[in-house]
Short mmCIF file of C-alpha atoms and ligand atoms in Angstrom, two decimals:
data_model
loop_
_atom_site.label_atom_id
_atom_site.label_comp_id
_atom_site.label_asym_id
_atom_site.label_seq_id
_atom_site.Cartn_x
_atom_site.Cartn_y
_atom_site.Cartn_z
CA UNK E 1 -66.45 -75.44 -55.64
CA UNK E 2 -65.40 -79.08 -55.65
CA UNK E 3 -66.21 -80.95 -58.90
CA UNK E 4 -66.83 -84.67 -59.75
CA UNK E 5 -64.32 -85.75 -62.23
CA UNK E 6 -65.15 -88.97 -64.18
CA UNK E 7 -63.82 -88.16 -67.46
CA UNK E 8 -64.31 -90.44 -70.37
CA UNK E 9 -61.18 -92.46 -70.04
CA UNK E 10 -60.57 -92.70 -73.75
CA UNK E 11 -59.23 -89.11 -73.90
CA UNK E 12 -56.98 -89.44 -70.87
CA UNK E 13 -53.34 -89.80 -71.15
CA UNK E 14 -51.05 -90.66 -68.36
CA UNK E 15 -47.58 -89.92 -69.42
CA UNK E 16 -43.93 -89.58 -68.28
CA UNK E 17 -41.21 -87.71 -69.73
CA UNK E 18 -37.86 -89.47 -69.47
CA UNK E 19 -34.46 -88.02 -70.25
CA UNK E 20 -30.75 -88.02 -69.43
CA UNK E 21 -30.02 -84.86 -67.44
CA UNK E 22 -29.76 -81.91 -69.63
CA UNK E 23 -31.43 -83.37 -72.82
CA UNK E 24 -34.31 -80.99 -72.40
CA UNK E 25 -36.96 -82.69 -70.28
CA UNK E 26 -37.95 -79.43 -68.27
CA UNK E 27 -37.87 -77.40 -71.63
CA UNK E 28 -40.11 -79.99 -73.34
CA UNK E 29 -42.50 -80.15 -70.42
CA UNK E 30 -42.52 -76.27 -70.15
CA UNK E 31 -43.45 -75.91 -73.72
CA UNK E 32 -46.27 -78.42 -73.39
CA UNK E 33 -47.47 -76.51 -70.37
CA UNK E 34 -47.14 -73.46 -72.52
CA UNK E 35 -49.32 -74.79 -75.18
CA UNK E 36 -51.76 -76.39 -73.16
CA UNK E 37 -51.93 -73.61 -70.67
CA UNK E 38 -53.21 -71.44 -73.64
CA UNK E 39 -56.06 -73.85 -74.33
CA UNK E 40 -56.79 -74.13 -70.52
CA UNK E 41 -56.84 -70.36 -70.18
CA UNK E 42 -58.98 -69.48 -73.18
CA UNK E 43 -60.20 -66.06 -73.48
CA UNK E 44 -57.86 -64.95 -70.70
CA UNK E 45 -54.37 -64.89 -72.30
CA UNK E 46 -54.08 -63.34 -75.80
CA UNK E 47 -50.58 -63.44 -76.71
CA UNK E 48 -47.62 -66.08 -76.37
CA UNK E 49 -45.71 -63.29 -74.41
CA UNK E 50 -48.50 -63.09 -71.83
CA UNK E 51 -48.52 -66.79 -71.43
CA UNK E 52 -44.62 -66.88 -70.57
CA UNK E 53 -44.98 -64.28 -67.97
CA UNK E 54 -47.98 -66.07 -66.39
CA UNK E 55 -45.87 -69.12 -66.26
CA UNK E 56 -42.97 -67.35 -64.81
CA UNK E 57 -45.26 -65.90 -62.11
CA UNK E 58 -46.62 -69.28 -61.35
CA UNK E 59 -43.12 -70.73 -61.17
CA UNK E 60 -42.19 -68.16 -58.47
CA UNK E 61 -45.15 -69.15 -56.48
CA UNK E 62 -43.73 -72.61 -56.75
CA UNK E 63 -46.48 -74.68 -58.43
CA UNK E 64 -46.17 -75.53 -62.06
CA UNK E 65 -44.11 -78.47 -63.08
CA UNK E 66 -42.69 -79.19 -59.69
CA UNK E 67 -45.74 -81.15 -58.93
CA UNK E 68 -45.69 -85.02 -59.08
CA UNK E 69 -48.33 -84.75 -61.77
CA UNK E 70 -49.50 -82.11 -63.84
CA UNK E 71 -52.94 -82.13 -65.53
CA UNK E 72 -53.42 -80.39 -68.79
CA UNK E 73 -55.68 -80.40 -72.00
CA UNK E 74 -54.59 -80.78 -75.48
CA UNK E 75 -57.22 -80.87 -78.35
CA UNK E 76 -59.98 -82.34 -76.20
CA UNK E 77 -57.67 -84.80 -74.24
CA UNK E 78 -56.56 -84.69 -70.83
CA UNK E 79 -52.83 -85.42 -70.56
CA UNK E 80 -51.55 -86.06 -67.05
CA UNK E 81 -47.75 -85.51 -66.79
CA UNK E 82 -46.23 -87.62 -64.24
CA UNK E 83 -42.83 -86.40 -63.12
CA UNK E 84 -40.17 -89.09 -63.74
CA UNK E 85 -37.06 -88.39 -61.79
CA UNK E 86 -33.97 -87.88 -64.11
CA UNK E 87 -31.30 -89.12 -61.87
CA UNK E 88 -30.34 -92.72 -61.65
CA UNK E 89 -29.93 -92.28 -57.82
CA UNK E 90 -33.78 -92.38 -57.76
CA UNK E 91 -34.06 -95.74 -59.50
CA UNK E 92 -36.72 -96.77 -56.94
CA UNK E 93 -38.71 -93.50 -57.64
CA UNK E 94 -38.40 -94.16 -61.34
CA UNK E 95 -39.86 -97.59 -61.16
CA UNK E 96 -42.63 -96.32 -58.93
CA UNK E 97 -43.51 -93.52 -61.41
CA UNK E 98 -43.11 -95.97 -64.18
CA UNK E 99 -45.99 -98.03 -62.62
CA UNK E 100 -48.43 -95.15 -62.57
CA UNK E 101 -48.07 -93.85 -66.13
CA UNK E 102 -49.49 -95.44 -68.99
CA UNK E 103 -47.06 -94.32 -71.72
CA UNK E 104 -43.93 -92.35 -71.94
CA UNK E 105 -42.04 -89.78 -74.10
CA UNK E 106 -38.24 -90.16 -74.05
CA UNK E 107 -36.29 -87.00 -74.88
CA UNK E 108 -32.86 -87.14 -76.53
CA UNK E 109 -30.25 -84.55 -76.91
CA UNK E 110 -29.59 -84.49 -80.68
CA UNK E 111 -25.94 -83.87 -80.17
CA UNK E 112 -25.33 -86.51 -77.46
CA UNK E 113 -27.79 -88.97 -78.69
CA UNK E 114 -28.55 -91.95 -76.31
CA UNK E 115 -26.90 -91.27 -72.85
CA UNK E 116 -26.48 -93.64 -69.87
CA UNK E 117 -29.38 -92.37 -67.91
CA UNK E 118 -31.68 -92.91 -70.67
CA UNK E 119 -30.39 -96.34 -71.10
CA UNK E 120 -31.09 -97.03 -67.43
CA UNK E 121 -34.75 -95.60 -67.39
CA UNK E 122 -35.20 -97.37 -70.79
CA UNK E 123 -34.44 -100.80 -69.19
CA UNK E 124 -36.49 -100.19 -66.37
CA UNK E 125 -39.50 -99.24 -68.79
CA UNK E 126 -38.65 -102.45 -70.66
CA UNK E 127 -39.45 -104.38 -67.49
CA UNK E 128 -42.96 -103.02 -67.43
CA UNK E 129 -43.45 -103.00 -71.36
CA UNK E 130 -44.29 -99.42 -71.02
CA UNK E 131 -45.31 -97.90 -74.53
CA UNK E 132 -42.73 -95.38 -75.44
CA UNK E 133 -42.20 -92.59 -77.94
CA UNK E 134 -38.87 -90.63 -78.83
CA UNK E 135 -38.33 -86.96 -79.21
CA UNK E 136 -34.93 -86.06 -80.71
CA UNK E 137 -34.45 -82.51 -79.17
CA UNK E 138 -31.79 -79.74 -79.70
CA UNK E 139 -31.60 -80.30 -83.62
CA UNK E 140 -30.72 -76.66 -83.68
CA UNK E 141 -27.46 -77.24 -81.98
CA UNK E 142 -24.01 -77.21 -83.68
CA UNK E 143 -23.18 -81.17 -84.12
CA UNK E 144 -26.92 -82.37 -83.78
CA UNK E 145 -27.43 -85.44 -85.86
CA UNK E 146 -30.94 -86.85 -86.10
CA UNK E 147 -30.03 -90.12 -87.92
CA UNK E 148 -26.91 -90.83 -85.57
CA UNK E 149 -29.28 -90.57 -82.76
CA UNK E 150 -31.84 -93.13 -84.39
CA UNK E 151 -29.02 -95.45 -85.02
CA UNK E 152 -28.00 -95.24 -81.39
CA UNK E 153 -31.45 -96.17 -80.47
CA UNK E 154 -30.98 -99.41 -82.14
CA UNK E 155 -27.49 -99.95 -80.94
CA UNK E 156 -27.95 -98.87 -77.42
CA UNK E 157 -31.36 -99.27 -76.26
CA UNK E 158 -32.13 -102.28 -78.69
CA UNK E 159 -35.19 -100.81 -79.75
CA UNK E 160 -37.15 -100.52 -82.89
CA UNK E 161 -37.44 -96.79 -83.80
CA UNK E 162 -40.25 -95.81 -86.34
CA UNK E 163 -39.01 -92.68 -87.81
CA UNK E 164 -42.28 -90.53 -88.43
CA UNK E 165 -40.30 -87.33 -89.25
CA UNK E 166 -37.31 -85.98 -91.01
CA UNK E 167 -35.47 -82.85 -90.09
CA UNK E 168 -35.72 -80.03 -92.56
CA UNK E 169 -32.34 -77.98 -92.31
CA UNK E 170 -29.82 -78.46 -89.65
CA UNK E 171 -28.42 -76.62 -86.73
CA UNK E 172 -29.05 -72.88 -87.01
CA UNK E 173 -30.89 -73.56 -90.29
CA UNK E 174 -33.12 -76.14 -88.58
CA UNK E 175 -36.55 -75.06 -90.16
CA UNK E 176 -39.08 -77.90 -89.54
CA UNK E 177 -39.75 -81.47 -90.18
CA UNK E 178 -41.05 -83.77 -93.04
CA UNK E 179 -44.17 -85.58 -91.56
CA UNK E 180 -43.65 -89.05 -93.22
CA UNK E 181 -47.35 -90.26 -92.45
CA UNK E 182 -49.02 -87.25 -94.09
CA UNK E 183 -46.10 -86.81 -96.65
CA UNK E 184 -46.22 -83.04 -96.04
CA UNK E 185 -43.72 -80.65 -94.54
CA UNK E 186 -44.41 -78.66 -91.22
CA UNK E 187 -42.28 -75.43 -90.98
CA UNK E 188 -41.78 -72.85 -88.24
CA UNK E 189 -40.60 -69.91 -90.03
CA UNK E 190 -42.33 -67.24 -88.13
CA UNK E 191 -43.03 -66.32 -84.61
CA UNK E 192 -44.83 -68.61 -82.00
CA UNK E 193 -48.38 -67.94 -82.37
CA UNK E 194 -51.36 -69.12 -80.47
CA UNK E 195 -53.12 -72.22 -82.04
CA UNK E 196 -51.31 -74.22 -84.47
CA UNK E 197 -47.86 -72.89 -84.59
CA UNK E 198 -46.63 -74.43 -87.78
CA UNK E 199 -47.54 -74.03 -91.45
CA UNK E 200 -48.12 -76.83 -93.71
CA UNK E 201 -46.21 -77.06 -96.89
CA UNK E 202 -45.06 -79.36 -99.71
CA UNK E 203 -42.00 -81.45 -99.06
CA UNK E 204 -39.06 -79.52 -100.21
CA UNK E 205 -37.76 -80.81 -103.71
CA UNK E 206 -34.32 -81.63 -102.47
CA UNK E 207 -35.66 -83.75 -99.56
CA UNK E 208 -38.22 -85.61 -102.03
CA UNK E 209 -35.92 -88.79 -102.53
CA UNK E 210 -35.01 -89.00 -98.72
CA UNK E 211 -38.78 -88.64 -97.75
CA UNK E 212 -39.77 -91.38 -100.30
CA UNK E 213 -37.03 -93.83 -98.81
CA UNK E 214 -38.01 -93.18 -95.23
CA UNK E 215 -41.51 -93.44 -96.07
CA UNK E 216 -40.85 -96.93 -97.51
CA UNK E 217 -38.84 -97.81 -94.35
CA UNK E 218 -41.81 -96.67 -92.23
CA UNK E 219 -44.13 -98.93 -93.92
CA UNK E 220 -41.64 -101.96 -93.77
CA UNK E 221 -41.24 -101.50 -90.20
CA UNK E 222 -44.88 -101.09 -89.50
CA UNK E 223 -45.50 -104.27 -91.70
CA UNK E 224 -43.11 -106.19 -89.49
CA UNK E 225 -44.99 -105.27 -86.37
CA UNK E 226 -48.64 -105.29 -87.68
CA UNK E 227 -50.33 -108.13 -89.52
CA UNK E 228 -53.06 -105.79 -91.17
CA UNK E 229 -50.21 -103.51 -92.55
CA UNK E 230 -48.29 -106.63 -93.72
CA UNK E 231 -51.31 -107.97 -95.70
CA UNK E 232 -51.95 -104.75 -97.58
CA UNK E 233 -48.19 -104.23 -97.99
CA UNK E 234 -47.54 -107.54 -99.71
CA UNK E 235 -50.55 -106.92 -101.80
CA UNK E 236 -49.06 -103.71 -103.00
CA UNK E 237 -52.16 -101.80 -101.58
CA UNK E 238 -51.83 -98.20 -100.54
CA UNK E 239 -52.63 -97.41 -96.87
CA UNK E 240 -54.63 -94.32 -95.85
CA UNK E 241 -53.09 -91.86 -93.32
CA UNK E 242 -55.95 -93.27 -90.77
CA UNK E 243 -54.77 -96.79 -91.21
CA UNK E 244 -51.04 -96.12 -90.83
CA UNK E 245 -51.87 -93.93 -87.83
CA UNK E 246 -54.12 -96.89 -86.46
CA UNK E 247 -51.39 -99.38 -87.07
CA UNK E 248 -48.67 -97.13 -85.38
CA UNK E 249 -51.05 -96.94 -82.23
CA UNK E 250 -51.50 -100.69 -82.28
CA UNK E 251 -47.68 -101.35 -82.59
CA UNK E 252 -46.81 -98.70 -80.18
CA UNK E 253 -49.41 -100.01 -77.50
CA UNK E 254 -47.92 -103.67 -77.92
CA UNK E 255 -44.40 -102.25 -77.27
CA UNK E 256 -43.21 -103.38 -80.52
CA UNK E 257 -41.76 -100.20 -81.60
CA UNK E 258 -41.08 -96.67 -80.82
CA UNK E 259 -42.35 -93.62 -82.96
CA UNK E 260 -39.59 -91.04 -83.19
CA UNK E 261 -40.07 -87.46 -83.63
CA UNK E 262 -37.80 -84.52 -83.65
CA UNK E 263 -37.40 -80.68 -83.03
CA UNK E 264 -36.26 -78.16 -80.96
CA UNK E 265 -38.26 -77.40 -77.68
CA UNK E 266 -36.26 -74.56 -76.93
CA UNK E 267 -37.32 -72.80 -79.93
CA UNK E 268 -40.85 -74.11 -79.95
CA UNK E 269 -40.27 -76.29 -83.14
CA UNK E 270 -41.94 -79.70 -83.13
CA UNK E 271 -43.66 -79.66 -79.53
CA UNK E 272 -47.19 -79.43 -81.00
CA UNK E 273 -46.87 -82.37 -83.35
CA UNK E 274 -45.31 -84.27 -80.42
CA UNK E 275 -48.60 -83.36 -78.49
CA UNK E 276 -50.49 -84.65 -81.37
CA UNK E 277 -48.69 -87.86 -81.46
CA UNK E 278 -49.06 -88.26 -77.67
CA UNK E 279 -52.64 -88.35 -78.21
CA UNK E 280 -52.66 -90.41 -81.21
CA UNK E 281 -50.19 -93.17 -80.33
CA UNK E 282 -49.90 -93.32 -76.44
CA UNK E 283 -52.61 -95.43 -74.54
CA UNK E 284 -55.55 -94.39 -72.37
CA UNK E 285 -56.12 -95.99 -69.23
CA UNK E 286 -58.62 -98.30 -70.69
CA UNK E 287 -56.04 -99.68 -73.27
CA UNK E 288 -54.35 -101.41 -70.21
CA UNK E 289 -56.05 -104.50 -69.37
CA UNK E 290 -56.25 -103.97 -65.73
CA UNK E 291 -53.86 -103.87 -62.70
CA UNK E 292 -52.76 -107.20 -60.86
CA UNK E 293 -52.90 -107.36 -57.28
CA UNK E 294 -53.12 -109.91 -54.63
CA UNK E 295 -55.21 -110.73 -51.49
CA UNK E 296 -54.10 -109.24 -48.26
CA UNK E 297 -53.11 -112.55 -46.56
CA UNK E 298 -52.28 -114.63 -49.46
CA UNK E 299 -49.60 -113.35 -52.09
CA UNK E 300 -50.73 -116.35 -54.40
CA UNK E 301 -54.50 -115.23 -54.77
CA UNK E 302 -54.41 -112.98 -57.73
CA UNK E 303 -56.95 -110.18 -57.77
CA UNK E 304 -57.48 -108.06 -61.01
CA UNK E 305 -59.05 -104.48 -60.96
CA UNK E 306 -60.16 -103.27 -64.18
CA UNK E 307 -60.05 -99.59 -65.23
CA UNK E 308 -63.72 -98.74 -64.53
CA UNK E 309 -65.79 -96.58 -62.02
CA UNK E 310 -67.92 -99.55 -61.44
CA UNK E 311 -65.06 -101.67 -59.89
CA UNK E 312 -64.30 -101.21 -56.06
CA UNK E 313 -62.00 -98.55 -55.42
CA UNK E 314 -58.28 -99.21 -55.72
CA UNK E 315 -55.34 -96.71 -55.89
CA UNK E 316 -51.63 -96.69 -55.42
CA UNK E 317 -49.84 -93.96 -53.50
CA UNK E 318 -46.76 -93.25 -55.62
CA UNK E 319 -45.26 -90.22 -54.12
CA UNK E 320 -45.50 -88.04 -50.95
CA UNK E 321 -44.75 -84.28 -51.52
CA UNK E 322 -44.88 -81.24 -49.37
CA UNK E 323 -46.75 -78.32 -50.74
CA UNK E 324 -46.01 -74.78 -49.35
CA UNK E 325 -49.74 -73.97 -49.18
CA UNK E 326 -51.29 -77.45 -48.74
CA UNK E 327 -48.97 -79.35 -46.54
CA UNK E 328 -48.34 -82.97 -47.16
CA UNK E 329 -49.96 -84.40 -50.21
CA UNK E 330 -49.97 -87.92 -51.33
CA UNK E 331 -49.98 -88.52 -55.01
CA UNK E 332 -52.38 -91.24 -55.83
CA UNK E 333 -53.15 -93.03 -59.17
CA UNK E 334 -56.73 -94.32 -59.03
CA UNK E 335 -56.96 -97.62 -60.92
CA UNK E 336 -60.38 -98.58 -60.29
CA UNK E 337 -63.69 -97.20 -58.82
CA UNK E 338 -64.08 -93.82 -57.45
CA UNK E 339 -62.13 -91.91 -54.88
CA UNK E 340 -64.22 -89.58 -52.82
CA UNK E 341 -63.32 -86.55 -50.82
CA UNK E 342 -64.04 -87.18 -47.14
CA UNK E 343 -64.50 -90.95 -47.84
CA UNK E 344 -63.05 -93.67 -45.71
CA UNK E 345 -60.58 -96.18 -47.41
CA UNK E 346 -58.45 -99.05 -46.23
CA UNK E 347 -54.68 -98.92 -46.46
CA UNK E 348 -54.15 -102.57 -47.35
CA UNK E 349 -50.60 -102.43 -46.34
CA UNK E 350 -50.97 -101.16 -42.71
CA UNK E 351 -54.45 -102.62 -42.32
CA UNK E 352 -55.66 -99.30 -41.15
CA UNK E 353 -58.57 -97.21 -42.12
CA UNK E 354 -57.70 -93.84 -43.58
CA UNK E 355 -59.92 -90.78 -44.16
CA UNK E 356 -59.68 -88.86 -47.60
CA UNK E 357 -59.11 -85.25 -46.96
CA UNK E 358 -59.30 -82.87 -49.77
CA UNK E 359 -58.74 -83.99 -53.13
CA UNK E 360 -56.88 -82.01 -55.90
CA UNK E 361 -56.03 -82.07 -59.49
CA UNK E 362 -52.69 -80.07 -60.00
CA UNK E 363 -52.59 -77.78 -63.24
CA UNK E 364 -49.70 -75.86 -64.12
CA UNK E 365 -51.55 -72.48 -63.26
CA UNK E 366 -53.87 -73.86 -60.42
CA UNK E 367 -55.05 -76.60 -58.26
CA UNK E 368 -58.62 -77.55 -58.49
CA UNK E 369 -60.51 -79.21 -55.66
CA UNK E 370 -62.32 -82.24 -56.48
CA UNK E 371 -65.33 -84.04 -54.69
CA UNK E 372 -64.52 -87.43 -56.49
CA UNK E 373 -62.45 -88.73 -59.05
CA UNK E 374 -62.77 -91.90 -61.36
CA UNK E 375 -60.73 -94.75 -62.56
CA UNK E 376 -57.59 -93.71 -64.60
CA UNK E 377 -56.86 -90.45 -62.84
CA UNK E 378 -54.04 -89.11 -60.96
CA UNK E 379 -54.68 -86.64 -57.83
CA UNK E 380 -53.09 -85.33 -54.92
CA UNK E 381 -54.79 -86.11 -51.71
CA UNK E 382 -54.48 -84.15 -48.33
CA UNK E 383 -55.06 -85.61 -44.82
CA UNK E 384 -53.71 -89.13 -45.06
CA UNK E 385 -51.80 -89.98 -42.12
CA UNK E 386 -50.34 -93.36 -42.15
CA UNK E 387 -49.93 -93.75 -45.90
CA UNK E 388 -46.21 -94.08 -47.63
CA UNK E 389 -45.34 -94.28 -51.10
CA UNK E 390 -46.03 -97.71 -52.57
CA UNK E 391 -48.88 -98.45 -50.32
CA UNK E 392 -52.52 -99.44 -51.79
CA UNK E 393 -55.55 -97.70 -50.70
CA UNK E 394 -58.80 -99.53 -51.61
CA UNK E 395 -62.37 -99.88 -50.62
CA UNK E 396 -62.88 -101.27 -47.16
CA UNK E 397 -65.04 -104.16 -48.12
CA UNK E 398 -62.69 -105.10 -51.17
CA UNK E 399 -59.15 -105.46 -50.05
CA UNK E 400 -56.46 -105.66 -52.41
CA UNK E 401 -52.54 -105.17 -52.48
CA UNK E 402 -51.62 -103.87 -56.03
CA UNK E 403 -48.51 -105.01 -57.75
CA UNK E 404 -48.00 -104.16 -61.41
CA UNK E 405 -49.98 -103.37 -64.47
CA UNK E 406 -50.45 -105.79 -67.13
CA UNK E 407 -49.12 -104.74 -70.27
CA UNK E 408 -49.18 -105.02 -73.28
CA UNK E 409 -52.60 -103.70 -73.89
CA UNK E 410 -54.88 -106.04 -75.33
CA UNK E 411 -55.28 -106.40 -79.07
CA UNK E 412 -57.45 -103.77 -80.61
CA UNK E 413 -59.69 -104.94 -83.43
CA UNK E 414 -58.39 -104.27 -86.94
CA UNK E 415 -60.93 -102.40 -88.90
P1 LIG V 1 -33.34 -81.26 -68.45
O1 LIG V 1 -32.23 -81.45 -67.34
O2 LIG V 1 -33.57 -82.51 -69.30
O3 LIG V 1 -34.53 -80.96 -67.72
O4 LIG V 1 -32.90 -80.09 -69.56
P2 LIG V 1 -33.38 -78.84 -69.54
O5 LIG V 1 -34.75 -78.50 -70.24
O6 LIG V 1 -33.14 -77.96 -68.22
O7 LIG V 1 -32.44 -78.19 -70.62
C1 LIG V 1 -30.83 -77.99 -70.33
C2 LIG V 1 -30.48 -77.14 -71.28
O8 LIG V 1 -30.53 -77.23 -72.60
C3 LIG V 1 -31.16 -75.56 -71.01
O9 LIG V 1 -30.10 -74.83 -70.80
C4 LIG V 1 -31.81 -75.32 -72.08
O10 LIG V 1 -32.39 -74.09 -72.44
C5 LIG V 1 -31.50 -76.05 -73.11
N1 LIG V 1 -32.22 -76.62 -74.19
C6 LIG V 1 -33.33 -77.34 -74.06
N2 LIG V 1 -33.93 -77.79 -75.11
C7 LIG V 1 -33.06 -77.13 -76.25
C8 LIG V 1 -33.18 -77.04 -77.67
O11 LIG V 1 -34.04 -77.64 -78.34
N3 LIG V 1 -32.08 -76.57 -78.10
C9 LIG V 1 -31.08 -75.75 -77.50
N4 LIG V 1 -30.22 -75.33 -78.12
N5 LIG V 1 -30.93 -75.85 -76.41
C10 LIG V 1 -31.93 -76.33 -75.70
#
């Protein structure tokens, strides 16, 4: 049965994962779906092996992460993972995907560091001020060097990395991370389990000095980016974990810095804290002021659509894909208003009316038919005849042609 989806936008994260080829984008995405698949299939799957089998089967059937947007849930948050092409040949496609996501995770190979394709995509993301986090992957590999990778983020990306974790152990002995916000150690000594897969421990004594040094650096970098932290920092006041997290979120949303985490996706170390950080630090659709468009016959007449169900419908077709079972699907990001299955919309680029066929939300293990979907969501639409990538769909009585999103997000009140 088709359902209506107008989720509280605060809990939605539309994210892309960007990486140089081979850095581990696929593995990281698979692990995310692995953990979020567990929460999605509550009661049906009882151990990790079963989940992996299930994923393999689904892959054989050709669904899973090949879809242009995959919806999953993590701790009461809906994460839509938008596929971002890793290859530089797809520059136009990368730009299009950057327009429909609200935040992004860049995955780095801990040995190779910052590689050319990442530099290219990073520059494109700079153009739209997309809030970004970094995940230094493959720390289990011989020659992996977390700190060199962070230095390269400064040198090659001209970014401001905010180191939130330090590796514990290296290469084959990579054990876990020091969490510099909570000042604790997260370690993965045992098997991958359901639920929280790491144990929380004291920071190892031999890392105490390094942890203190990097905690200080974290606060300094944060103070430079955030006035509320600067004030407390100058007065020598302690900041609570909640205050630090809120400041990291503000500074990330304003594209002033990039939180950096690390691990090894391949060995299931670090992916759960990465998901937690996505939820904590990357924006929701309502953190974006709105999308800027213009009138159909007048490019100078600006029209802004706010991310609200109460606005007239507007959406961007960002990818056309062919599904073995459903035929041609047009992936649409809804920016405002409500998109209804069976409804009529205007394609404001062609000037023609289009009828919306069935609407689907794609999960890694199933596709869900949806009757209507609200602002901020990303769905696959069947039945559109004349719509191409980059076209705007909108309410017939409220035509608009969408251009780009207005970043940075509005300044959030400091408590
Ligand atoms: P993508 O091209 O960025 O999607 O990279 P993949 O996820 O396909 O990974 C490329 C290769 O690196 C594969 O052989 C993975 O198994 C391997 N890999 C991914 N993550 C890790 C990791 O954390 N450690 C190690 N040692 N290998 C990894």
